[in-house]
CSV table of C-alpha atoms and ligand atoms in Angstrom, one decimal:
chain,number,residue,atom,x,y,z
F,1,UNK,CA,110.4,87.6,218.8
F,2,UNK,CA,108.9,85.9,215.9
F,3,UNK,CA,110.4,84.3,213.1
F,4,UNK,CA,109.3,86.8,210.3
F,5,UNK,CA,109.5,90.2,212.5
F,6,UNK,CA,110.4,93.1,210.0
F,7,UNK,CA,108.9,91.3,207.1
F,8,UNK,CA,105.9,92.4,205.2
F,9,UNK,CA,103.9,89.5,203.6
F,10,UNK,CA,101.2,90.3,200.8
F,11,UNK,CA,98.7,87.1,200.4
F,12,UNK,CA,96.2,87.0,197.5
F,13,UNK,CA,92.7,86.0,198.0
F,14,UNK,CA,93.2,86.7,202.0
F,15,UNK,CA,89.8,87.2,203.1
F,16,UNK,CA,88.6,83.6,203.1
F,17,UNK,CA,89.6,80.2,202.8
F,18,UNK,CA,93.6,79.2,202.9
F,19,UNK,CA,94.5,83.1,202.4
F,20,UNK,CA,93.1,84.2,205.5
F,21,UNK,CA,94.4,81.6,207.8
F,22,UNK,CA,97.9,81.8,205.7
F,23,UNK,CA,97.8,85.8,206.4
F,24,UNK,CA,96.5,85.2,210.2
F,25,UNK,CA,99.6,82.5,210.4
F,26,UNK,CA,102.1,85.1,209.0
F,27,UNK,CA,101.0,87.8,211.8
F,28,UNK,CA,101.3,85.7,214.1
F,29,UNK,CA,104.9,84.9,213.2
F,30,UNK,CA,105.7,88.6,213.4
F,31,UNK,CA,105.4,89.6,209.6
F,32,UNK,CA,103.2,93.2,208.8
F,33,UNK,CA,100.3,92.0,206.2
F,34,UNK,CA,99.2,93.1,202.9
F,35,UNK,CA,95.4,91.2,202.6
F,36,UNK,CA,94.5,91.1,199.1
F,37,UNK,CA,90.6,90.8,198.1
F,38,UNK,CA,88.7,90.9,195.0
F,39,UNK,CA,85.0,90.8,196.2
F,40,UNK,CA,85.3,90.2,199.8
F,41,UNK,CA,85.9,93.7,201.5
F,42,UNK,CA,84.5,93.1,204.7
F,43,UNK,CA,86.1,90.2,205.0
F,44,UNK,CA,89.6,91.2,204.7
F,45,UNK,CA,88.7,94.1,206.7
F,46,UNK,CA,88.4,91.9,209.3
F,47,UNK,CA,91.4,89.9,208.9
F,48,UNK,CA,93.4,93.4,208.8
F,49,UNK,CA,91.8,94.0,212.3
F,50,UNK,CA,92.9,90.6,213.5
F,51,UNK,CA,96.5,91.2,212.4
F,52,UNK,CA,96.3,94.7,213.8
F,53,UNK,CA,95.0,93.1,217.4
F,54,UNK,CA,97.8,91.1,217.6
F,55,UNK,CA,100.2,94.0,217.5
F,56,UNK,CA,101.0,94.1,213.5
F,57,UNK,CA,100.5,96.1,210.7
F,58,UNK,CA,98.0,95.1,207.9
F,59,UNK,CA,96.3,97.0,205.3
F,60,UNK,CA,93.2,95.5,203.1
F,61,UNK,CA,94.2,96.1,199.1
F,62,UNK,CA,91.6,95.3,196.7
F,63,UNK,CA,92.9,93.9,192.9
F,64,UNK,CA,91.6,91.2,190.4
F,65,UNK,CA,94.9,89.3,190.4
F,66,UNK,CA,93.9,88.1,186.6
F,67,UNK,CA,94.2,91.9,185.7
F,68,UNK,CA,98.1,93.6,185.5
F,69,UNK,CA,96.6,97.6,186.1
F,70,UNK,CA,95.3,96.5,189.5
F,71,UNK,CA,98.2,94.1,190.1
F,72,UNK,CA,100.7,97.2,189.2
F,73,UNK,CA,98.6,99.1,191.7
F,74,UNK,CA,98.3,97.1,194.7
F,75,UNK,CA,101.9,96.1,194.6
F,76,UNK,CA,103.0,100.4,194.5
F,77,UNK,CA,100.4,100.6,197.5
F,78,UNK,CA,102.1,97.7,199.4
F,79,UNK,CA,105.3,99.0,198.8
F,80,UNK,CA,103.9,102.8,199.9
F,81,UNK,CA,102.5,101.6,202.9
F,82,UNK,CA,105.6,99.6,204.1
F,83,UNK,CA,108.0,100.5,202.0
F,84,UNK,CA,109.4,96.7,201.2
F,85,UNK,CA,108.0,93.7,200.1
F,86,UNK,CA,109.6,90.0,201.4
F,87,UNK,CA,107.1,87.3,200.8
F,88,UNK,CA,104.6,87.0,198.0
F,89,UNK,CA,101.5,83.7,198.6
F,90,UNK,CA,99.7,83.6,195.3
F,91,UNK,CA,96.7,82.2,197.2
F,92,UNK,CA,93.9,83.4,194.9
F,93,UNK,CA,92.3,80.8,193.1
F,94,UNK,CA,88.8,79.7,191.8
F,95,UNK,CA,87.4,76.3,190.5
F,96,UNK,CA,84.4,75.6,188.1
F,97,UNK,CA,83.9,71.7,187.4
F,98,UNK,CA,82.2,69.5,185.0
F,99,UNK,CA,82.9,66.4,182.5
F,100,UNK,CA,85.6,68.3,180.0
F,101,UNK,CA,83.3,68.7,176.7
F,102,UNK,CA,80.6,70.3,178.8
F,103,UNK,CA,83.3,73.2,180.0
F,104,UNK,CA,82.8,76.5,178.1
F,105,UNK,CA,86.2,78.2,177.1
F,106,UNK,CA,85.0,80.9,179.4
F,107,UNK,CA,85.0,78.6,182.4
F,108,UNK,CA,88.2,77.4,181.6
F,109,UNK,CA,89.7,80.4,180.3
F,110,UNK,CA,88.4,82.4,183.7
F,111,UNK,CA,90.3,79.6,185.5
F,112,UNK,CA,93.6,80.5,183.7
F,113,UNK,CA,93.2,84.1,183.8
F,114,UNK,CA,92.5,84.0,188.2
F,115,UNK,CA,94.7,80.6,188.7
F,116,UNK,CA,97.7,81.2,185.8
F,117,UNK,CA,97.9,84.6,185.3
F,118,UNK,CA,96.8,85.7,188.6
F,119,UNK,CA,99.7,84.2,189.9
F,120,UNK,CA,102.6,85.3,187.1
F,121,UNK,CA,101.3,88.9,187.3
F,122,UNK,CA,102.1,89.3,191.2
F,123,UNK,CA,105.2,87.8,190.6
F,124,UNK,CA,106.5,89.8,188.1
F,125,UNK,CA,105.2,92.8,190.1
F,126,UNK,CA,106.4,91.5,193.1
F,127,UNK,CA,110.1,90.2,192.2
F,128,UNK,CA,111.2,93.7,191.6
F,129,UNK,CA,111.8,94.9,194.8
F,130,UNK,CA,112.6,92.0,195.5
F,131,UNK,CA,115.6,91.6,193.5
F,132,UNK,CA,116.4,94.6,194.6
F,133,UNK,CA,116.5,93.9,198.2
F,134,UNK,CA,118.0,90.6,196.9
F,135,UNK,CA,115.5,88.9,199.3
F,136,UNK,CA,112.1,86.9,199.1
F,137,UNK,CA,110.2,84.2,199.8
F,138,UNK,CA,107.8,83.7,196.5
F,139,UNK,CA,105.1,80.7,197.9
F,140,UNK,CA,102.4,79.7,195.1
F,141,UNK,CA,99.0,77.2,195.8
F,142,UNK,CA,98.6,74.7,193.7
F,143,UNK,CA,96.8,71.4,194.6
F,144,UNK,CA,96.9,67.4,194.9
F,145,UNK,CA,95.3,67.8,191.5
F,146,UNK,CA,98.3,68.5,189.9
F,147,UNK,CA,99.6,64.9,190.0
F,148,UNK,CA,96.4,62.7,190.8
F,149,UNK,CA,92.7,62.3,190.0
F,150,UNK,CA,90.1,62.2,192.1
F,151,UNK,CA,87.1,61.5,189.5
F,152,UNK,CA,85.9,63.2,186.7
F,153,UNK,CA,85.4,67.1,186.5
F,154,UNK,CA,88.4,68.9,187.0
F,155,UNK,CA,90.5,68.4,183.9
F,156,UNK,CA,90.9,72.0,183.1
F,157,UNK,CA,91.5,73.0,187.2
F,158,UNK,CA,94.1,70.6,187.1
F,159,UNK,CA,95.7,71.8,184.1
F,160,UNK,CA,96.3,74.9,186.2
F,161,UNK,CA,97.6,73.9,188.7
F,162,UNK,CA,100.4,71.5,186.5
F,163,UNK,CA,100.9,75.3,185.0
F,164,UNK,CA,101.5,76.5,188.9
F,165,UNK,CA,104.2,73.5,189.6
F,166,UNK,CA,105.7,73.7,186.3
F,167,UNK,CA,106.4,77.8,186.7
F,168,UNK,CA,107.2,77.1,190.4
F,169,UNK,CA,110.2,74.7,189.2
F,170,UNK,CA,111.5,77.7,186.6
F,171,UNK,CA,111.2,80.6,188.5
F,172,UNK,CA,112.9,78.9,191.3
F,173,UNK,CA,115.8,78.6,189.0
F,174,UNK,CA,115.7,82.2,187.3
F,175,UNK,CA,115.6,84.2,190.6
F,176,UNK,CA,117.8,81.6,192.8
F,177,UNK,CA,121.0,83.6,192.2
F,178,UNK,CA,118.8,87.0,193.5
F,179,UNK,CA,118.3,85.5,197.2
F,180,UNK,CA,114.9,84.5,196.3
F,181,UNK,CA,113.6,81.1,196.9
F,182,UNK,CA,110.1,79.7,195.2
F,183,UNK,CA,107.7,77.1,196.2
F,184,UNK,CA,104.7,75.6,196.2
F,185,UNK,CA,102.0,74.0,198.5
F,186,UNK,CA,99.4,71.5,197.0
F,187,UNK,CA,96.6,71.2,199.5
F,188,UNK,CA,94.2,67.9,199.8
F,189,UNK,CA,91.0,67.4,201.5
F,190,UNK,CA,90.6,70.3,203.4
F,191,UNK,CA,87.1,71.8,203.9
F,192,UNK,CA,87.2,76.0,202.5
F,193,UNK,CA,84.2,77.2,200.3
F,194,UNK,CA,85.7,76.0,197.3
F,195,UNK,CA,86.3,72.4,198.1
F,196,UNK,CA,82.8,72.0,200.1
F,197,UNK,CA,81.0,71.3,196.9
F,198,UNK,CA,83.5,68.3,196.4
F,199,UNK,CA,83.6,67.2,200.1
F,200,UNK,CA,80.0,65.6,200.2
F,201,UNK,CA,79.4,63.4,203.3
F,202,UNK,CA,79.9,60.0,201.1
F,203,UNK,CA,83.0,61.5,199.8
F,204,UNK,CA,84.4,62.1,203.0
F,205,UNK,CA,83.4,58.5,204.4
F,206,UNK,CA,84.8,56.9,201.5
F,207,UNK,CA,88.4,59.0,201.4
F,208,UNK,CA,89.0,58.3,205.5
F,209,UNK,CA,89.3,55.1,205.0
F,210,UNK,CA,92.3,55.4,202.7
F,211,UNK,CA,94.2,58.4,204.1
F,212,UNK,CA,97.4,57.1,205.9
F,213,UNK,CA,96.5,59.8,208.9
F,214,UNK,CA,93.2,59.0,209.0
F,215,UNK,CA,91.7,61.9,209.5
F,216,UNK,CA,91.2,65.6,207.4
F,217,UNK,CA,93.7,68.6,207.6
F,218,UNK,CA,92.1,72.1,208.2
F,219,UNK,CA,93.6,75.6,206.5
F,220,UNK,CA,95.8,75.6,209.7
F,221,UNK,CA,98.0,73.0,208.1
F,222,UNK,CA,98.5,74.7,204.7
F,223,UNK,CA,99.4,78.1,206.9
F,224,UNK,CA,101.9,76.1,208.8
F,225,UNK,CA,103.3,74.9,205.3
F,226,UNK,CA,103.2,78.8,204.4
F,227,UNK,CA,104.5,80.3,207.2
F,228,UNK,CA,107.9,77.9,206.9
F,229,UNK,CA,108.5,78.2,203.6
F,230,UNK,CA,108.0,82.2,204.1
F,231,UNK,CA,111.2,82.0,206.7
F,232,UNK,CA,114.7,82.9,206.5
F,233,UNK,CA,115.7,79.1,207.6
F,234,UNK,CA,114.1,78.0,204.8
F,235,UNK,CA,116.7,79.5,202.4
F,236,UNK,CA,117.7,76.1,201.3
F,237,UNK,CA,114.7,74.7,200.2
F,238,UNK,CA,113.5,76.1,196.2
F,239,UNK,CA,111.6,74.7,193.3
F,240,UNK,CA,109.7,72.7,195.7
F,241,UNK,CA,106.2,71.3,196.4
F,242,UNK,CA,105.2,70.7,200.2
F,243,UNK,CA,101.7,68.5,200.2
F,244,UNK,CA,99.8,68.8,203.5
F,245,UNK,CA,97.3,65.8,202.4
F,246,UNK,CA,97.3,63.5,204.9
F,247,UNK,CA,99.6,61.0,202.6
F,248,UNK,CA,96.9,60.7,199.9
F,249,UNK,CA,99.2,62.0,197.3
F,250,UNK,CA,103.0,60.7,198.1
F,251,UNK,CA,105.8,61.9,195.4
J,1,NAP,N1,90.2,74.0,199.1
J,1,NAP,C1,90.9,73.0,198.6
J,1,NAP,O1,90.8,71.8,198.9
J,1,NAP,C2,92.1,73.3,197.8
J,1,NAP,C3,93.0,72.3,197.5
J,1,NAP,C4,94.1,72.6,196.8
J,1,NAP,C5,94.4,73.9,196.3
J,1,NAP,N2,93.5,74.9,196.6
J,1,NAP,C6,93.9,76.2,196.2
J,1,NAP,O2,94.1,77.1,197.3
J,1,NAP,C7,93.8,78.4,197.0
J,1,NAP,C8,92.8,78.9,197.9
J,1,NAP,O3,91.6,78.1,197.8
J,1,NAP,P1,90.4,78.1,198.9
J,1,NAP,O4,90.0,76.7,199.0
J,1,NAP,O5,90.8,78.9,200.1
J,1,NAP,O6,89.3,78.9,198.0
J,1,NAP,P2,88.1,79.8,198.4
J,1,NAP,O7,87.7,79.5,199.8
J,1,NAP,O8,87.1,79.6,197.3
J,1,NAP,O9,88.7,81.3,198.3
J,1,NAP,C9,89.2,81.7,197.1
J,1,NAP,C10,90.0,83.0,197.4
J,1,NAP,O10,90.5,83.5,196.1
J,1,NAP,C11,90.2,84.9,196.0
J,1,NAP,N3,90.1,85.2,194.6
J,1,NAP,C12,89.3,84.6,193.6
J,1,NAP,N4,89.4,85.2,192.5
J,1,NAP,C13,90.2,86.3,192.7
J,1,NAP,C14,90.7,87.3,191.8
J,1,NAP,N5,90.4,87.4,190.5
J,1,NAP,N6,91.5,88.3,192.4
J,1,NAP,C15,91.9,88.2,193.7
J,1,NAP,N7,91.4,87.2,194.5
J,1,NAP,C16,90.6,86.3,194.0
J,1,NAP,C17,88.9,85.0,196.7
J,1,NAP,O11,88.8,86.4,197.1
J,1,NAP,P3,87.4,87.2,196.9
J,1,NAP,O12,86.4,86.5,197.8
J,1,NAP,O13,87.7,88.6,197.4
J,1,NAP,O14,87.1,87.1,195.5
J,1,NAP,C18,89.1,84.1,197.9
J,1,NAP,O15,89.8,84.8,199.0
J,1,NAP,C19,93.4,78.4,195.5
J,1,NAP,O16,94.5,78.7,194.7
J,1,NAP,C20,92.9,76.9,195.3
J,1,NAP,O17,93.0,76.6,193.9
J,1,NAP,C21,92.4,74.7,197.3
């Protein structure tokens, strides 16, 4: 028995990086997946086959979260395939850097449209049916950015991830009532594709040293963080931020 059987999960951005070891997680817990991709097929193909291997159902659904015709879409062919929807992680994400009067509106404006809308889109699609079930567990990334620096380059990232918190917070207390709880995870210092460029070897050195753990988490930690919040015991627990970082960042 696992603690999600007879849920269906839909991740964004599933195919790599914190997605794919969030959807793996939520398998593993007993929830059917939904592995959303933009540009990696293959590789949410393969994480459908892991779910599948391990006894669940998954299907791969392809959408650019920033856009709401594919959003409308995948959400009717999650809800065709399993006919209900229970937990929404608005995973997908992207990053561009650079000292702030360097950034082109299109950098930042492409981080809003993935990061920001991305994530209200799905949760507007996704809230319906669940308000209707008057069930769901609504889990959104946003990162140690949010609330502290860590050098200069990621003003306008960080700005969207302040958005992420600050809709986390309000949507918690608009759908509350329905039986649907929202929250967030802000990661820190964890290697994926996006944060390699960041995590040089002098970097690393130098962080160590400070974090209380001493040592770096790994996209297992954020999953753990997902697959709890995506539980029925955690009905109690809304508006809030969990922060696997090692204690770098402490509220
Ligand atoms: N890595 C960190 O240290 C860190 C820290 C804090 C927060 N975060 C946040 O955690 C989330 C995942 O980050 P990550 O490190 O796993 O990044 P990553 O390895 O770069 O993966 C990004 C994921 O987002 C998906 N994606 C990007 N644009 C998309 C779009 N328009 N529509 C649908 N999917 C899209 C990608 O899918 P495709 O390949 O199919 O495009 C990919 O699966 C992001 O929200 C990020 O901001 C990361």
């Amino acid at each position: 028995m696992g603690r999600l059987d007879g849920r269906v999960a839909l991740v964004t951005g599933a195919g790599r990086g914190f997605g794919r070891a969030i959807a793996l997680a939520l398998g593993r817990a007993g929830a059917d997946l939904a592995v959303n991709y933009n540009v990696s097929a293959a590789a949410a193909k393969e994480v459908v086959a892991e779910v599948e291997a391990a006894g669940r159902r998954a299907e791969a659904v392809r959408a650019d979260v920033a856009h709401e015709d594919q959003v409308r879409a995948m959400i009717a062919q999650v809800l065709a395939r399993f006919g209900r929807l229970d937990v929404l992680v608005n995973n997908a994400g992207v990053m561009t850097r650079g000292p702030f009067l360097d950034v082109p509106v299109a950098d930042y404006g492409g981080m809003f449209a993935v990061n920001v809308t991305g994530t209200l889109l799905c949760t507007q699609h996704a809230l319906r049916p669940m308000l209707t079930s008057r069930y769901g567990r609504i889990i959104n990334l946003s990162s140690q950015l949010a609330r502290t620096s860590v050098g200069a380059g990621f003003a306008a990232y960080a700005a969207t991830k302040g958005a992420i918190e600050a809709f986390t917070r309000a949507m918690a207390h608009e759908v509350g009532p329905h039986g649907v709880t929202v929250n967030a995870i802000a990661p820190g210092g964890i290697d994926t594709d996006m944060s390699r460029a960041v995590m040089t070897p002098e970097y690393r050195a130098r962080r160590l040293g400070e974090l209380p753990v001493r040592h770096f988490g790994g996209v297992e930690d954020v999953a753990y963080c997902a697959v709890f919040l995506a539980t029925e015991e955690a009905h109690y627990l809304t508006g809030q931020v969990l922060q696997p970082n090692g204690g770098w960042v402490m509220p």
